[in-house]
PDB file of C-alpha atoms in Angstrom:
ATOM      1  CA  UNK A   1      -6.483 -27.030   1.508  1.00  0.00           C
ATOM      2  CA  UNK A   2      -7.308 -23.673   3.062  1.00  0.00           C
ATOM      3  CA  UNK A   3      -7.318 -20.544   0.894  1.00  0.00           C
ATOM      4  CA  UNK A   4      -5.892 -17.198   1.983  1.00  0.00           C
ATOM      5  CA  UNK A   5      -7.279 -14.070   0.316  1.00  0.00           C
ATOM      6  CA  UNK A   6      -4.928 -11.139  -0.291  1.00  0.00           C
ATOM      7  CA  UNK A   7      -5.757  -7.729  -1.752  1.00  0.00           C
ATOM      8  CA  UNK A   8      -2.932  -5.539  -3.034  1.00  0.00           C
ATOM      9  CA  UNK A   9      -2.973  -1.781  -3.626  1.00  0.00           C
ATOM     10  CA  UNK A  10      -0.595   1.178  -3.769  1.00  0.00           C
ATOM     11  CA  UNK A  11      -0.470   4.735  -2.438  1.00  0.00           C
ATOM     12  CA  UNK A  12       1.471   7.723  -3.691  1.00  0.00           C
ATOM     13  CA  UNK A  13       2.914   7.933  -7.193  1.00  0.00           C
ATOM     14  CA  UNK A  14       6.075   6.748  -8.926  1.00  0.00           C
ATOM     15  CA  UNK A  15       6.814  10.052 -10.711  1.00  0.00           C
ATOM     16  CA  UNK A  16      10.388  11.326 -10.435  1.00  0.00           C
ATOM     17  CA  UNK A  17      10.732  13.554 -13.494  1.00  0.00           C
ATOM     18  CA  UNK A  18       8.603  16.014 -15.428  1.00  0.00           C
ATOM     19  CA  UNK A  19       8.975  17.417 -18.921  1.00  0.00           C
ATOM     20  CA  UNK A  20      12.509  17.692 -20.308  1.00  0.00           C
ATOM     21  CA  UNK A  21      13.857  15.652 -17.399  1.00  0.00           C
ATOM     22  CA  UNK A  22      13.006  18.204 -14.714  1.00  0.00           C
ATOM     23  CA  UNK A  23      13.302  16.607 -11.276  1.00  0.00           C
ATOM     24  CA  UNK A  24       9.941  16.610  -9.505  1.00  0.00           C
ATOM     25  CA  UNK A  25      10.836  14.303  -6.625  1.00  0.00           C
ATOM     26  CA  UNK A  26      10.699  16.070  -3.253  1.00  0.00           C
ATOM     27  CA  UNK A  27       8.429  18.833  -4.586  1.00  0.00           C
ATOM     28  CA  UNK A  28       4.746  19.501  -3.971  1.00  0.00           C
ATOM     29  CA  UNK A  29       3.970  18.279  -7.504  1.00  0.00           C
ATOM     30  CA  UNK A  30       4.313  14.618  -6.537  1.00  0.00           C
ATOM     31  CA  UNK A  31       4.172  12.402  -3.470  1.00  0.00           C
ATOM     32  CA  UNK A  32       7.279  12.081  -1.343  1.00  0.00           C
ATOM     33  CA  UNK A  33       6.737   8.369  -0.704  1.00  0.00           C
ATOM     34  CA  UNK A  34       5.502   5.415  -2.722  1.00  0.00           C
ATOM     35  CA  UNK A  35       4.100   2.363  -0.960  1.00  0.00           C
ATOM     36  CA  UNK A  36       2.421  -0.939  -1.702  1.00  0.00           C
ATOM     37  CA  UNK A  37       0.427  -3.102   0.684  1.00  0.00           C
ATOM     38  CA  UNK A  38      -1.260  -6.475   0.887  1.00  0.00           C
ATOM     39  CA  UNK A  39      -4.326  -7.005   3.024  1.00  0.00           C
ATOM     40  CA  UNK A  40      -5.141 -10.489   4.280  1.00  0.00           C
ATOM     41  CA  UNK A  41      -8.871 -10.974   4.877  1.00  0.00           C
ATOM     42  CA  UNK A  42     -10.258 -13.932   6.800  1.00  0.00           C
ATOM     43  CA  UNK A  43     -13.893 -13.633   5.707  1.00  0.00           C
ATOM     44  CA  UNK A  44     -14.196 -11.648   2.500  1.00  0.00           C
ATOM     45  CA  UNK A  45     -17.903 -12.474   2.165  1.00  0.00           C
ATOM     46  CA  UNK A  46     -18.727 -10.919   5.527  1.00  0.00           C
ATOM     47  CA  UNK A  47     -16.589  -7.859   4.774  1.00  0.00           C
ATOM     48  CA  UNK A  48     -18.296  -7.356   1.401  1.00  0.00           C
ATOM     49  CA  UNK A  49     -21.775  -7.684   2.928  1.00  0.00           C
ATOM     50  CA  UNK A  50     -21.062  -5.213   5.744  1.00  0.00           C
ATOM     51  CA  UNK A  51     -19.478  -2.641   3.455  1.00  0.00           C
ATOM     52  CA  UNK A  52     -22.410  -2.843   1.030  1.00  0.00           C
ATOM     53  CA  UNK A  53     -24.879  -2.446   3.908  1.00  0.00           C
ATOM     54  CA  UNK A  54     -22.946   0.507   5.348  1.00  0.00           C
ATOM     55  CA  UNK A  55     -22.847   2.288   2.009  1.00  0.00           C
ATOM     56  CA  UNK A  56     -26.618   1.838   1.600  1.00  0.00           C
ATOM     57  CA  UNK A  57     -27.167   3.187   5.106  1.00  0.00           C
ATOM     58  CA  UNK A  58     -24.968   6.226   4.496  1.00  0.00           C
ATOM     59  CA  UNK A  59     -26.589   6.924   1.146  1.00  0.00           C
ATOM     60  CA  UNK A  60     -29.971   7.110   2.890  1.00  0.00           C
ATOM     61  CA  UNK A  61     -28.715   9.413   5.645  1.00  0.00           C
ATOM     62  CA  UNK A  62     -30.473  12.801   5.225  1.00  0.00           C
ATOM     63  CA  UNK A  63     -27.365  14.587   6.500  1.00  0.00           C
ATOM     64  CA  UNK A  64     -25.189  13.018   3.804  1.00  0.00           C
ATOM     65  CA  UNK A  65     -27.300  12.276   0.759  1.00  0.00           C
ATOM     66  CA  UNK A  66     -26.863  15.777  -0.711  1.00  0.00           C
ATOM     67  CA  UNK A  67     -23.059  15.706  -0.415  1.00  0.00           C
ATOM     68  CA  UNK A  68     -21.549  15.860  -3.961  1.00  0.00           C
ATOM     69  CA  UNK A  69     -19.367  12.762  -3.478  1.00  0.00           C
ATOM     70  CA  UNK A  70     -22.472  10.786  -2.473  1.00  0.00           C
ATOM     71  CA  UNK A  71     -24.151  11.342  -5.845  1.00  0.00           C
ATOM     72  CA  UNK A  72     -24.099   8.428  -8.293  1.00  0.00           C
ATOM     73  CA  UNK A  73     -23.039  10.734 -11.131  1.00  0.00           C
ATOM     74  CA  UNK A  74     -19.852  11.631  -9.252  1.00  0.00           C
ATOM     75  CA  UNK A  75     -18.663   8.009  -9.417  1.00  0.00           C
ATOM     76  CA  UNK A  76     -17.347   8.145  -5.861  1.00  0.00           C
ATOM     77  CA  UNK A  77     -18.870   7.071  -2.527  1.00  0.00           C
ATOM     78  CA  UNK A  78     -22.189   6.125  -4.110  1.00  0.00           C
ATOM     79  CA  UNK A  79     -20.339   3.372  -5.975  1.00  0.00           C
ATOM     80  CA  UNK A  80     -17.518   2.399  -3.607  1.00  0.00           C
ATOM     81  CA  UNK A  81     -15.515   3.600  -0.621  1.00  0.00           C
ATOM     82  CA  UNK A  82     -12.317   5.497  -1.388  1.00  0.00           C
ATOM     83  CA  UNK A  83     -10.676   7.257   1.547  1.00  0.00           C
ATOM     84  CA  UNK A  84      -9.371  10.226  -0.453  1.00  0.00           C
ATOM     85  CA  UNK A  85     -12.816  11.048  -1.842  1.00  0.00           C
ATOM     86  CA  UNK A  86     -15.033  10.156   1.113  1.00  0.00           C
ATOM     87  CA  UNK A  87     -16.157  12.877   3.525  1.00  0.00           C
ATOM     88  CA  UNK A  88     -14.993  12.630   7.175  1.00  0.00           C
ATOM     89  CA  UNK A  89     -18.320  11.203   8.399  1.00  0.00           C
ATOM     90  CA  UNK A  90     -18.016   8.348   5.908  1.00  0.00           C
ATOM     91  CA  UNK A  91     -14.365   7.715   6.737  1.00  0.00           C
ATOM     92  CA  UNK A  92     -15.193   7.475  10.434  1.00  0.00           C
ATOM     93  CA  UNK A  93     -17.894   4.883   9.756  1.00  0.00           C
ATOM     94  CA  UNK A  94     -15.676   2.808   7.453  1.00  0.00           C
ATOM     95  CA  UNK A  95     -12.755   2.783   9.882  1.00  0.00           C
ATOM     96  CA  UNK A  96     -15.058   1.628  12.673  1.00  0.00           C
ATOM     97  CA  UNK A  97     -16.315  -1.178  10.433  1.00  0.00           C
ATOM     98  CA  UNK A  98     -12.779  -2.296   9.572  1.00  0.00           C
ATOM     99  CA  UNK A  99     -11.860  -2.517  13.250  1.00  0.00           C
ATOM    100  CA  UNK A 100     -14.541  -5.200  13.671  1.00  0.00           C
ATOM    101  CA  UNK A 101     -13.007  -7.519  11.066  1.00  0.00           C
ATOM    102  CA  UNK A 102     -10.048  -9.880  11.081  1.00  0.00           C
ATOM    103  CA  UNK A 103      -7.671  -8.025   8.782  1.00  0.00           C
ATOM    104  CA  UNK A 104      -3.878  -8.044   8.563  1.00  0.00           C
ATOM    105  CA  UNK A 105      -1.998  -5.494   6.483  1.00  0.00           C
ATOM    106  CA  UNK A 106       1.658  -5.563   5.481  1.00  0.00           C
ATOM    107  CA  UNK A 107       3.295  -2.731   3.545  1.00  0.00           C
ATOM    108  CA  UNK A 108       6.586  -1.714   1.955  1.00  0.00           C
ATOM    109  CA  UNK A 109       7.468   1.988   1.808  1.00  0.00           C
ATOM    110  CA  UNK A 110       9.983   3.706  -0.478  1.00  0.00           C
ATOM    111  CA  UNK A 111      11.094   7.320  -0.011  1.00  0.00           C
ATOM    112  CA  UNK A 112      11.389   8.800  -3.484  1.00  0.00           C
ATOM    113  CA  UNK A 113      14.403  11.014  -2.859  1.00  0.00           C
ATOM    114  CA  UNK A 114      16.316   7.768  -2.210  1.00  0.00           C
ATOM    115  CA  UNK A 115      14.833   6.246  -5.365  1.00  0.00           C
ATOM    116  CA  UNK A 116      16.031   9.300  -7.302  1.00  0.00           C
ATOM    117  CA  UNK A 117      19.533   8.857  -5.888  1.00  0.00           C
ATOM    118  CA  UNK A 118      19.500   5.220  -6.996  1.00  0.00           C
ATOM    119  CA  UNK A 119      18.487   6.226 -10.524  1.00  0.00           C
ATOM    120  CA  UNK A 120      21.332   8.748 -10.646  1.00  0.00           C
ATOM    121  CA  UNK A 121      23.802   6.068  -9.490  1.00  0.00           C
ATOM    122  CA  UNK A 122      22.634   3.765 -12.283  1.00  0.00           C
ATOM    123  CA  UNK A 123      22.999   6.587 -14.808  1.00  0.00           C
ATOM    124  CA  UNK A 124      26.522   7.325 -13.613  1.00  0.00           C
ATOM    125  CA  UNK A 125      27.431   3.697 -14.397  1.00  0.00           C
ATOM    126  CA  UNK A 126      25.358   3.472 -17.572  1.00  0.00           C
ATOM    127  CA  UNK A 127      24.504   6.846 -19.184  1.00  0.00           C
ATOM    128  CA  UNK A 128      21.827   5.121 -21.297  1.00  0.00           C
ATOM    129  CA  UNK A 129      19.857   4.043 -18.234  1.00  0.00           C
ATOM    130  CA  UNK A 130      16.424   5.645 -18.131  1.00  0.00           C
ATOM    131  CA  UNK A 131      13.821   5.574 -15.387  1.00  0.00           C
ATOM    132  CA  UNK A 132      10.552   4.261 -16.816  1.00  0.00           C
ATOM    133  CA  UNK A 133       7.735   6.702 -16.235  1.00  0.00           C
ATOM    134  CA  UNK A 134       5.113   3.984 -15.729  1.00  0.00           C
ATOM    135  CA  UNK A 135       6.838   2.970 -12.491  1.00  0.00           C
ATOM    136  CA  UNK A 136       6.299  -0.733 -13.129  1.00  0.00           C
ATOM    137  CA  UNK A 137       9.896  -1.594 -12.223  1.00  0.00           C
ATOM    138  CA  UNK A 138       9.775  -0.047  -8.747  1.00  0.00           C
ATOM    139  CA  UNK A 139       6.251  -1.413  -8.218  1.00  0.00           C
ATOM    140  CA  UNK A 140       7.347  -4.965  -9.075  1.00  0.00           C
ATOM    141  CA  UNK A 141      10.400  -4.640  -6.829  1.00  0.00           C
ATOM    142  CA  UNK A 142       8.266  -3.579  -3.862  1.00  0.00           C
ATOM    143  CA  UNK A 143       5.781  -6.381  -4.585  1.00  0.00           C
ATOM    144  CA  UNK A 144       8.651  -8.885  -4.458  1.00  0.00           C
ATOM    145  CA  UNK A 145       9.694  -7.491  -1.083  1.00  0.00           C
ATOM    146  CA  UNK A 146       6.088  -7.494   0.101  1.00  0.00           C
ATOM    147  CA  UNK A 147       5.627 -11.191  -0.649  1.00  0.00           C
ATOM    148  CA  UNK A 148       9.171 -12.181   0.272  1.00  0.00           C
ATOM    149  CA  UNK A 149       7.856 -12.976   3.751  1.00  0.00           C
ATOM    150  CA  UNK A 150       5.855 -16.103   3.103  1.00  0.00           C
ATOM    151  CA  UNK A 151       3.203 -15.964   5.793  1.00  0.00           C
ATOM    152  CA  UNK A 152       1.272 -19.142   6.482  1.00  0.00           C
ATOM    153  CA  UNK A 153       2.765 -22.196   4.769  1.00  0.00           C
ATOM    154  CA  UNK A 154       0.850 -24.797   2.813  1.00  0.00           C
ATOM    155  CA  UNK A 155      -2.209 -22.717   1.913  1.00  0.00           C
ATOM    156  CA  UNK A 156      -3.626 -21.793  -1.450  1.00  0.00           C
ATOM    157  CA  UNK A 157      -3.489 -18.089  -2.224  1.00  0.00           C
ATOM    158  CA  UNK A 158      -6.035 -15.962  -4.025  1.00  0.00           C
ATOM    159  CA  UNK A 159      -4.419 -12.591  -4.725  1.00  0.00           C
ATOM    160  CA  UNK A 160      -6.302  -9.607  -6.140  1.00  0.00           C
ATOM    161  CA  UNK A 161      -4.193  -6.708  -7.407  1.00  0.00           C
ATOM    162  CA  UNK A 162      -5.708  -3.274  -7.943  1.00  0.00           C
ATOM    163  CA  UNK A 163      -5.457  -2.440 -11.633  1.00  0.00           C
ATOM    164  CA  UNK A 164      -2.728   0.112 -12.305  1.00  0.00           C
ATOM    165  CA  UNK A 165      -2.500   1.882 -15.621  1.00  0.00           C
ATOM    166  CA  UNK A 166      -4.745   1.084 -18.553  1.00  0.00           C
ATOM    167  CA  UNK A 167      -4.662  -2.713 -18.334  1.00  0.00           C
ATOM    168  CA  UNK A 168      -4.012  -5.579 -15.901  1.00  0.00           C
ATOM    169  CA  UNK A 169      -0.499  -7.021 -15.537  1.00  0.00           C
ATOM    170  CA  UNK A 170      -1.497 -10.344 -14.035  1.00  0.00           C
ATOM    171  CA  UNK A 171       1.028 -12.436 -15.989  1.00  0.00           C
ATOM    172  CA  UNK A 172       3.945 -10.232 -14.908  1.00  0.00           C
ATOM    173  CA  UNK A 173       2.824 -10.176 -11.271  1.00  0.00           C
ATOM    174  CA  UNK A 174       2.292 -13.951 -11.255  1.00  0.00           C
ATOM    175  CA  UNK A 175       5.864 -14.329 -12.559  1.00  0.00           C
ATOM    176  CA  UNK A 176       7.178 -12.143  -9.702  1.00  0.00           C
ATOM    177  CA  UNK A 177       5.439 -14.374  -7.150  1.00  0.00           C
ATOM    178  CA  UNK A 178       6.509 -17.599  -8.902  1.00  0.00           C
ATOM    179  CA  UNK A 179      10.149 -16.464  -8.836  1.00  0.00           C
ATOM    180  CA  UNK A 180       9.930 -15.986  -5.070  1.00  0.00           C
ATOM    181  CA  UNK A 181       8.427 -19.435  -4.577  1.00  0.00           C
ATOM    182  CA  UNK A 182      10.967 -21.089  -6.894  1.00  0.00           C
ATOM    183  CA  UNK A 183      13.798 -19.489  -4.944  1.00  0.00           C
ATOM    184  CA  UNK A 184      12.337 -20.812  -1.704  1.00  0.00           C
ATOM    185  CA  UNK A 185      11.918 -24.284  -3.212  1.00  0.00           C
ATOM    186  CA  UNK A 186      15.512 -24.250  -4.419  1.00  0.00           C
ATOM    187  CA  UNK A 187      16.763 -23.328  -0.949  1.00  0.00           C
ATOM    188  CA  UNK A 188      14.579 -25.611   1.159  1.00  0.00           C
ATOM    189  CA  UNK A 189      13.376 -28.351  -1.177  1.00  0.00           C
ATOM    190  CA  UNK A 190       9.630 -27.744  -0.939  1.00  0.00           C
ATOM    191  CA  UNK A 191       7.110 -25.188  -2.169  1.00  0.00           C
ATOM    192  CA  UNK A 192       5.906 -22.717   0.474  1.00  0.00           C
ATOM    193  CA  UNK A 193       2.358 -22.555  -0.895  1.00  0.00           C
ATOM    194  CA  UNK A 194      -0.288 -24.484  -2.697  1.00  0.00           C
ATOM    195  CA  UNK A 195      -1.797 -23.105  -5.895  1.00  0.00           C
ATOM    196  CA  UNK A 196      -1.689 -19.318  -6.310  1.00  0.00           C
ATOM    197  CA  UNK A 197      -4.440 -17.569  -8.256  1.00  0.00           C
ATOM    198  CA  UNK A 198      -3.694 -14.027  -9.392  1.00  0.00           C
ATOM    199  CA  UNK A 199      -6.075 -11.566 -10.955  1.00  0.00           C
ATOM    200  CA  UNK A 200      -6.559  -7.801 -11.192  1.00  0.00           C
ATOM    201  CA  UNK A 201      -9.684  -5.838 -10.381  1.00  0.00           C
ATOM    202  CA  UNK A 202     -10.979  -2.346  -9.791  1.00  0.00           C
ATOM    203  CA  UNK A 203     -11.724  -1.198  -6.210  1.00  0.00           C
ATOM    204  CA  UNK A 204     -15.363  -0.553  -7.142  1.00  0.00           C
ATOM    205  CA  UNK A 205     -15.803  -4.318  -7.523  1.00  0.00           C
ATOM    206  CA  UNK A 206     -13.854  -5.405  -4.443  1.00  0.00           C
ATOM    207  CA  UNK A 207     -14.488  -4.771  -0.743  1.00  0.00           C
ATOM    208  CA  UNK A 208     -11.007  -6.135  -0.053  1.00  0.00           C
ATOM    209  CA  UNK A 209      -9.367  -3.500  -2.241  1.00  0.00           C
ATOM    210  CA  UNK A 210     -11.494  -0.778  -0.643  1.00  0.00           C
ATOM    211  CA  UNK A 211     -10.401  -1.918   2.821  1.00  0.00           C
ATOM    212  CA  UNK A 212      -6.772  -2.019   1.691  1.00  0.00           C
ATOM    213  CA  UNK A 213      -7.135   1.516   0.316  1.00  0.00           C
ATOM    214  CA  UNK A 214      -8.405   2.780   3.662  1.00  0.00           C
ATOM    215  CA  UNK A 215      -5.544   1.318   5.681  1.00  0.00           C
ATOM    216  CA  UNK A 216      -3.028   2.545   3.112  1.00  0.00           C
ATOM    217  CA  UNK A 217      -4.565   6.017   3.336  1.00  0.00           C
ATOM    218  CA  UNK A 218      -3.959   6.009   7.098  1.00  0.00           C
ATOM    219  CA  UNK A 219      -0.337   4.993   6.462  1.00  0.00           C
ATOM    220  CA  UNK A 220       0.112   7.612   3.736  1.00  0.00           C
ATOM    221  CA  UNK A 221      -1.268  10.381   5.959  1.00  0.00           C
ATOM    222  CA  UNK A 222       1.397   9.481   8.484  1.00  0.00           C
ATOM    223  CA  UNK A 223       4.228   9.640   5.954  1.00  0.00           C
ATOM    224  CA  UNK A 224       3.115  12.600   3.882  1.00  0.00           C
ATOM    225  CA  UNK A 225       1.515  14.806   6.546  1.00  0.00           C
ATOM    226  CA  UNK A 226       2.917  13.572   9.877  1.00  0.00           C
ATOM    227  CA  UNK A 227      -0.686  12.843  10.888  1.00  0.00           C
ATOM    228  CA  UNK A 228      -0.524  10.002  13.379  1.00  0.00           C
ATOM    229  CA  UNK A 229      -4.065   9.557  14.685  1.00  0.00           C
ATOM    230  CA  UNK A 230      -5.442   7.381  11.882  1.00  0.00           C
ATOM    231  CA  UNK A 231      -2.421   5.078  11.876  1.00  0.00           C
ATOM    232  CA  UNK A 232      -2.466   4.867  15.663  1.00  0.00           C
ATOM    233  CA  UNK A 233      -6.152   3.903  15.700  1.00  0.00           C
ATOM    234  CA  UNK A 234      -5.746   1.258  12.996  1.00  0.00           C
ATOM    235  CA  UNK A 235      -2.330  -0.069  14.053  1.00  0.00           C
ATOM    236  CA  UNK A 236      -3.859  -3.313  15.470  1.00  0.00           C
ATOM    237  CA  UNK A 237      -4.665  -4.216  11.848  1.00  0.00           C
ATOM    238  CA  UNK A 238      -1.041  -3.736  10.724  1.00  0.00           C
ATOM    239  CA  UNK A 239       1.250  -6.756  10.788  1.00  0.00           C
ATOM    240  CA  UNK A 240       4.406  -5.192   9.387  1.00  0.00           C
ATOM    241  CA  UNK A 241       5.590  -2.033   7.642  1.00  0.00           C
ATOM    242  CA  UNK A 242       8.978  -2.370   5.967  1.00  0.00           C
ATOM    243  CA  UNK A 243      10.385   1.134   5.512  1.00  0.00           C
ATOM    244  CA  UNK A 244      13.258   0.743   3.063  1.00  0.00           C
ATOM    245  CA  UNK A 245      14.749   4.167   3.778  1.00  0.00           C
ATOM    246  CA  UNK A 246      14.102   4.738   7.468  1.00  0.00           C
ATOM    247  CA  UNK A 247      17.201   5.823   9.395  1.00  0.00           C
ATOM    248  CA  UNK A 248      18.667   2.499  10.457  1.00  0.00           C
ATOM    249  CA  UNK A 249      19.802   1.847  14.027  1.00  0.00           C
ATOM    250  CA  UNK A 250      23.499   1.286  14.525  1.00  0.00           C
ATOM    251  CA  UNK A 251      25.253  -1.765  15.901  1.00  0.00           C
ATOM    252  CA  UNK A 252      28.706  -1.131  17.332  1.00  0.00           C
ATOM    253  CA  UNK A 253      28.938   2.079  15.373  1.00  0.00           C
ATOM    254  CA  UNK A 254      27.984   0.533  12.020  1.00  0.00           C
ATOM    255  CA  UNK A 255      24.587   0.793  10.318  1.00  0.00           C
ATOM    256  CA  UNK A 256      22.629  -2.440   9.931  1.00  0.00           C
ATOM    257  CA  UNK A 257      21.094  -3.608   6.650  1.00  0.00           C
ATOM    258  CA  UNK A 258      18.960  -1.057   4.818  1.00  0.00           C
ATOM    259  CA  UNK A 259      15.352  -0.876   5.867  1.00  0.00           C
ATOM    260  CA  UNK A 260      13.550  -0.931   9.177  1.00  0.00           C
ATOM    261  CA  UNK A 261      10.615  -3.195   9.992  1.00  0.00           C
ATOM    262  CA  UNK A 262       7.860  -1.722  12.164  1.00  0.00           C
ATOM    263  CA  UNK A 263       5.535  -4.178  13.862  1.00  0.00           C
ATOM    264  CA  UNK A 264       3.736  -4.935  17.116  1.00  0.00           C
ATOM    265  CA  UNK A 265       6.979  -4.879  19.107  1.00  0.00           C
ATOM    266  CA  UNK A 266       8.349  -1.844  17.255  1.00  0.00           C
ATOM    267  CA  UNK A 267       5.371   0.401  16.421  1.00  0.00           C
ATOM    268  CA  UNK A 268       5.530   3.023  13.688  1.00  0.00           C
ATOM    269  CA  UNK A 269       5.307   6.450  15.326  1.00  0.00           C
ATOM    270  CA  UNK A 270       6.620   9.944  14.620  1.00  0.00           C
ATOM    271  CA  UNK A 271       9.286   9.282  17.214  1.00  0.00           C
ATOM    272  CA  UNK A 272      10.350   5.886  15.846  1.00  0.00           C
ATOM    273  CA  UNK A 273      10.385   7.082  12.210  1.00  0.00           C
ATOM    274  CA  UNK A 274      12.055  10.470  12.069  1.00  0.00           C
ATOM    275  CA  UNK A 275      11.988  12.515   8.890  1.00  0.00           C
ATOM    276  CA  UNK A 276       8.435  12.124   7.630  1.00  0.00           C
ATOM    277  CA  UNK A 277       6.804  15.026   5.836  1.00  0.00           C
ATOM    278  CA  UNK A 278       5.820  18.160   7.762  1.00  0.00           C
ATOM    279  CA  UNK A 279       3.670  20.061   5.276  1.00  0.00           C
ATOM    280  CA  UNK A 280      -0.075  20.018   4.756  1.00  0.00           C
ATOM    281  CA  UNK A 281      -0.589  17.988   1.587  1.00  0.00           C
ATOM    282  CA  UNK A 282      -3.771  16.943  -0.202  1.00  0.00           C
ATOM    283  CA  UNK A 283      -3.848  13.133  -0.359  1.00  0.00           C
TER     284      UNK A 283
END
């Protein structure tokens, strides 16, 4: 049975409140959006080999080797690619490499001002309701939505999650995926997948997570800074972006179900997704 490799990462933060319950959502102190993505990689061995070779080449470049982020002691580009930390010359090289590989990225995006409104609605019903600062609840919800579309049937899945927090949550994440599959089996009478292997890792040990980070960075730049050029260039590698809070089109005067899916037939652009951030933000 064939095996499909997925790599899962996040961008933005889940912070809504600061000290003493101060609302931080929609301020410069936190991100405006939170998003998760899964990257499907056809040949992870080839991707790993090319990314290792590119990093060695860039480290030997006399124009780059004195850059602070290229020093081993900095724990950044010298060890692994991370779009936020890499200098523009490195980003350009990595994006060009990714365009040569068979990659497919799906993402789910949540606008945090809408998340805040949902928390307030829960608190109005149950005054004891508290939003958990670790953000695991919203993360797990977006993961369920991310894997709710089953992809190719009948294959084994090997899923690598980027570690979030101080320790892996593989058992919890495996349970989220198993619940999806059990629901499908209950509805249709057969399992959508073969065996699913789940583990967590750090990006420094995974070319797949580094590639996922880069494509997520392009998506985050679009949402947080209205910067379209990276997303436009890499859009052929995007399969689907489910924006849970995008202004929904109307049918006969009534809004359709919450969330808008952007894909090959409905590309994500500044025109098609009104209301993204307008300020210059460091991400």
